[in-house]
XYZ file of C-alpha atoms in Angstrom:
244
model
C -10.507 -14.567 -17.139
C -13.524 -12.772 -15.665
C -13.452 -9.143 -14.575
C -13.928 -10.246 -10.926
C -10.877 -12.517 -10.979
C -8.786 -9.860 -12.711
C -9.653 -7.342 -10.015
C -8.832 -9.870 -7.294
C -5.419 -10.664 -8.774
C -4.676 -6.965 -9.250
C -5.489 -6.341 -5.577
C -3.083 -9.105 -4.471
C -0.309 -7.767 -6.731
C -0.810 -4.236 -5.428
C -0.679 -5.416 -1.796
C 2.490 -7.423 -2.477
C 4.118 -4.414 -4.135
C 3.353 -2.232 -1.122
C 4.844 -4.856 1.202
C 8.036 -4.973 -0.867
C 8.341 -1.202 -0.624
C 7.787 -1.320 3.135
C 10.489 -3.972 3.512
C 9.379 -5.453 6.826
C 6.982 -5.204 9.745
C 7.429 -3.234 12.924
C 8.117 -6.542 14.655
C 11.233 -7.167 12.571
C 12.476 -3.687 13.388
C 14.350 -3.683 16.680
C 13.713 0.034 17.155
C 11.512 1.123 20.035
C 9.641 3.986 18.390
C 5.875 4.068 18.069
C 5.187 3.251 14.418
C 1.691 4.722 14.430
C 0.064 6.367 11.464
C -0.619 10.081 11.784
C -4.095 9.624 10.320
C -7.084 9.138 12.558
C -9.625 6.410 12.197
C -12.184 4.258 13.910
C -10.842 1.386 16.009
C -12.180 -1.984 14.880
C -14.375 -3.565 17.553
C -14.318 -7.348 17.930
C -17.715 -8.176 19.398
C -19.060 -11.666 20.003
C -21.235 -12.950 17.163
C -23.151 -16.151 16.712
C -21.240 -18.583 14.526
C -23.344 -19.686 11.552
C -23.720 -23.404 10.927
C -22.727 -22.802 7.309
C -23.115 -20.475 4.363
C -25.606 -21.525 1.709
C -23.765 -23.630 -0.831
C -20.478 -23.237 1.027
C -18.306 -24.675 3.789
C -18.978 -24.388 7.515
C -17.013 -22.158 9.878
C -15.398 -25.263 11.403
C -14.269 -26.358 7.947
C -12.851 -22.894 7.331
C -10.839 -23.169 10.558
C -9.526 -26.582 9.490
C -8.387 -25.027 6.205
C -6.497 -22.308 8.116
C -4.700 -24.990 10.132
C -3.098 -26.308 6.929
C -1.198 -23.090 6.270
C 2.127 -21.793 7.549
C 1.980 -19.980 10.872
C 4.465 -17.412 9.560
C 1.948 -16.390 6.895
C -0.278 -15.141 9.718
C 2.582 -13.723 11.864
C 2.074 -16.450 14.479
C 4.936 -17.970 16.530
C 3.376 -21.449 16.727
C 1.353 -23.725 14.470
C -2.042 -22.300 13.482
C -3.795 -25.376 14.896
C -2.565 -24.413 18.372
C -4.828 -21.350 18.420
C -8.529 -21.044 18.997
C -10.459 -19.296 16.228
C -12.670 -16.265 16.745
C -15.555 -15.703 14.324
C -15.555 -12.016 13.402
C -18.239 -12.255 10.752
C -19.039 -13.280 7.198
C -18.015 -10.520 4.808
C -18.067 -9.652 1.123
C -14.639 -9.006 -0.387
C -13.842 -8.609 -4.080
C -17.229 -10.055 -4.952
C -16.937 -13.225 -2.852
C -18.013 -14.195 0.658
C -15.409 -14.952 3.323
C -15.317 -16.038 6.930
C -13.365 -13.409 8.887
C -11.308 -15.123 11.596
C -8.843 -14.154 14.339
C -6.509 -16.677 16.013
C -6.399 -16.261 19.785
C -5.349 -17.784 23.079
C -7.130 -17.446 26.399
C -5.317 -15.869 29.346
C -6.468 -14.001 32.442
C -10.051 -14.925 31.457
C -9.748 -12.902 28.254
C -9.267 -13.541 24.558
C -5.775 -12.495 23.514
C -5.799 -12.035 19.753
C -2.695 -13.112 17.886
C -1.100 -12.636 14.485
C -3.574 -11.026 12.132
C -7.069 -11.168 10.696
C -7.580 -14.116 8.331
C -10.159 -14.590 5.574
C -11.267 -17.987 4.249
C -13.565 -17.936 1.235
C -16.882 -19.632 1.848
C -16.190 -21.939 -1.103
C -12.931 -23.018 0.565
C -10.790 -21.963 -2.406
C -8.914 -18.920 -1.090
C -7.174 -17.917 2.135
C -6.154 -14.295 2.733
C -4.388 -12.429 5.524
C -4.419 -8.803 6.564
C -0.936 -7.484 5.854
C 0.837 -4.760 7.833
C -0.391 -2.200 5.305
C -3.999 -3.015 6.185
C -4.610 -4.627 2.773
C -5.329 -8.321 2.217
C -2.890 -10.675 0.506
C -3.289 -14.270 -0.617
C -1.711 -16.994 1.537
C 0.014 -19.906 -0.196
C 2.646 -21.481 2.091
C 1.535 -24.640 3.861
C 2.112 -25.965 7.381
C 4.660 -28.477 6.058
C 7.010 -25.562 5.287
C 7.126 -24.397 8.912
C 10.023 -24.858 11.299
C 9.159 -26.171 14.740
C 9.072 -23.798 17.720
C 12.189 -25.507 19.076
C 14.020 -24.643 15.867
C 12.860 -21.035 15.873
C 13.481 -20.453 19.587
C 16.165 -23.006 20.548
C 17.072 -21.248 23.822
C 13.512 -20.912 25.110
C 12.264 -22.906 28.088
C 8.714 -21.569 27.769
C 6.683 -21.496 24.566
C 5.801 -18.235 22.834
C 2.129 -18.717 23.685
C 2.993 -19.273 27.343
C 5.018 -16.052 27.260
C 2.060 -14.149 25.795
C -0.199 -15.612 28.490
C 2.234 -14.448 31.214
C 2.304 -11.039 29.564
C -1.510 -10.829 29.564
C -1.693 -11.753 33.234
C 0.327 -8.607 34.017
C -2.056 -6.311 32.154
C -2.293 -3.837 35.041
C 1.474 -3.275 34.916
C 1.641 -2.844 31.143
C -0.004 0.609 31.097
C -1.785 -0.072 27.833
C -4.116 2.689 26.688
C -6.896 0.191 25.958
C -8.135 -3.108 27.327
C -5.809 -5.884 26.195
C -8.595 -7.440 24.106
C -8.496 -4.380 21.815
C -5.048 -5.375 20.532
C -3.669 -8.020 18.214
C -0.205 -9.284 19.186
C 2.746 -10.342 17.091
C 5.727 -12.278 18.437
C 9.173 -11.764 16.890
C 10.825 -14.611 14.998
C 13.852 -14.805 17.308
C 14.799 -14.221 20.940
C 16.295 -10.936 22.153
C 18.789 -10.327 24.947
C 17.291 -7.886 27.444
C 19.099 -7.243 30.718
C 21.022 -10.473 30.159
C 17.837 -12.516 29.752
C 16.606 -14.180 26.564
C 13.186 -12.739 25.743
C 10.356 -12.970 23.283
C 9.505 -9.695 21.571
C 5.773 -8.989 21.726
C 4.401 -6.123 19.635
C 0.846 -4.838 20.218
C -1.132 -3.696 17.175
C -4.300 -1.636 17.011
C -6.516 -2.138 13.982
C -8.361 0.876 12.632
C -10.757 1.017 9.719
C -8.112 2.712 7.576
C -4.752 1.597 8.991
C -2.866 -0.554 11.498
C -0.890 1.002 14.341
C 2.143 -0.973 15.598
C 3.100 0.070 19.121
C 6.254 -0.094 21.202
C 7.304 -3.666 21.881
C 7.416 -5.506 25.187
C 9.862 -8.297 26.018
C 8.888 -11.404 27.994
C 11.471 -13.745 29.486
C 11.703 -17.044 27.631
C 12.857 -18.898 30.755
C 9.320 -19.345 32.066
C 9.616 -16.709 34.800
C 7.071 -14.459 33.096
C 9.153 -11.325 33.654
C 8.200 -8.455 31.343
C 10.524 -5.672 30.181
C 10.030 -2.486 28.214
C 12.450 0.147 26.968
C 12.407 3.423 28.896
C 12.504 5.947 26.059
C 13.231 8.759 28.514
C 16.259 6.979 29.965
C 18.441 6.153 27.015
C 16.360 3.152 25.995
C 17.329 1.082 29.059
C 14.982 -1.804 29.787
C 12.849 -1.678 32.917
C 11.046 -4.616 34.473
C 7.304 -4.065 34.733
């Protein structure tokens, strides 16, 4: 085994070990506290870049996106199949000695790109797929689309899809009182529905990506009945949920 491969495998093992110690993401934690890191850092900027036709000797960006579509949505913290998202080209980067396409899944709502799940890396030779884990490190992705449950199985009581709920959420940006423009965030959707004020809701957690860490913010809840109502816990009022 080459030194490069050994280093790559060690990095994956280390990331997996950190995840096991952490136990779960902020989105699986029903608490309403801000899970931000106390360290500072530079916020990652997602600026439009020209998509290359291909990398010399490698696959095209479109082929990389098709490879992503074959993997489990849960690997990328997405509530629906990966193929149901558009793909944003963030750049071509060097990681562990290899070149990768850096990709973000997104939907369009309120004339903006709403980034979903997490940053994904597809090696330019098409052999490896990685995801950015909650720790900020990258981990190898192995589970395929065939292992996914359908949205109806995951959210049996929902009348609106998770993506539709996120779109409704984005359309109410002015009411959300986010500290940044909504395009600065990456959103995760919980893997079940929550009862908020007697209404079944999707849990939507905003994340901010910094150069040295990921900040998971207080969750919002969007009605799964298609009404688009958004709720958030009032931390100064016993955690009661207010409609925004």
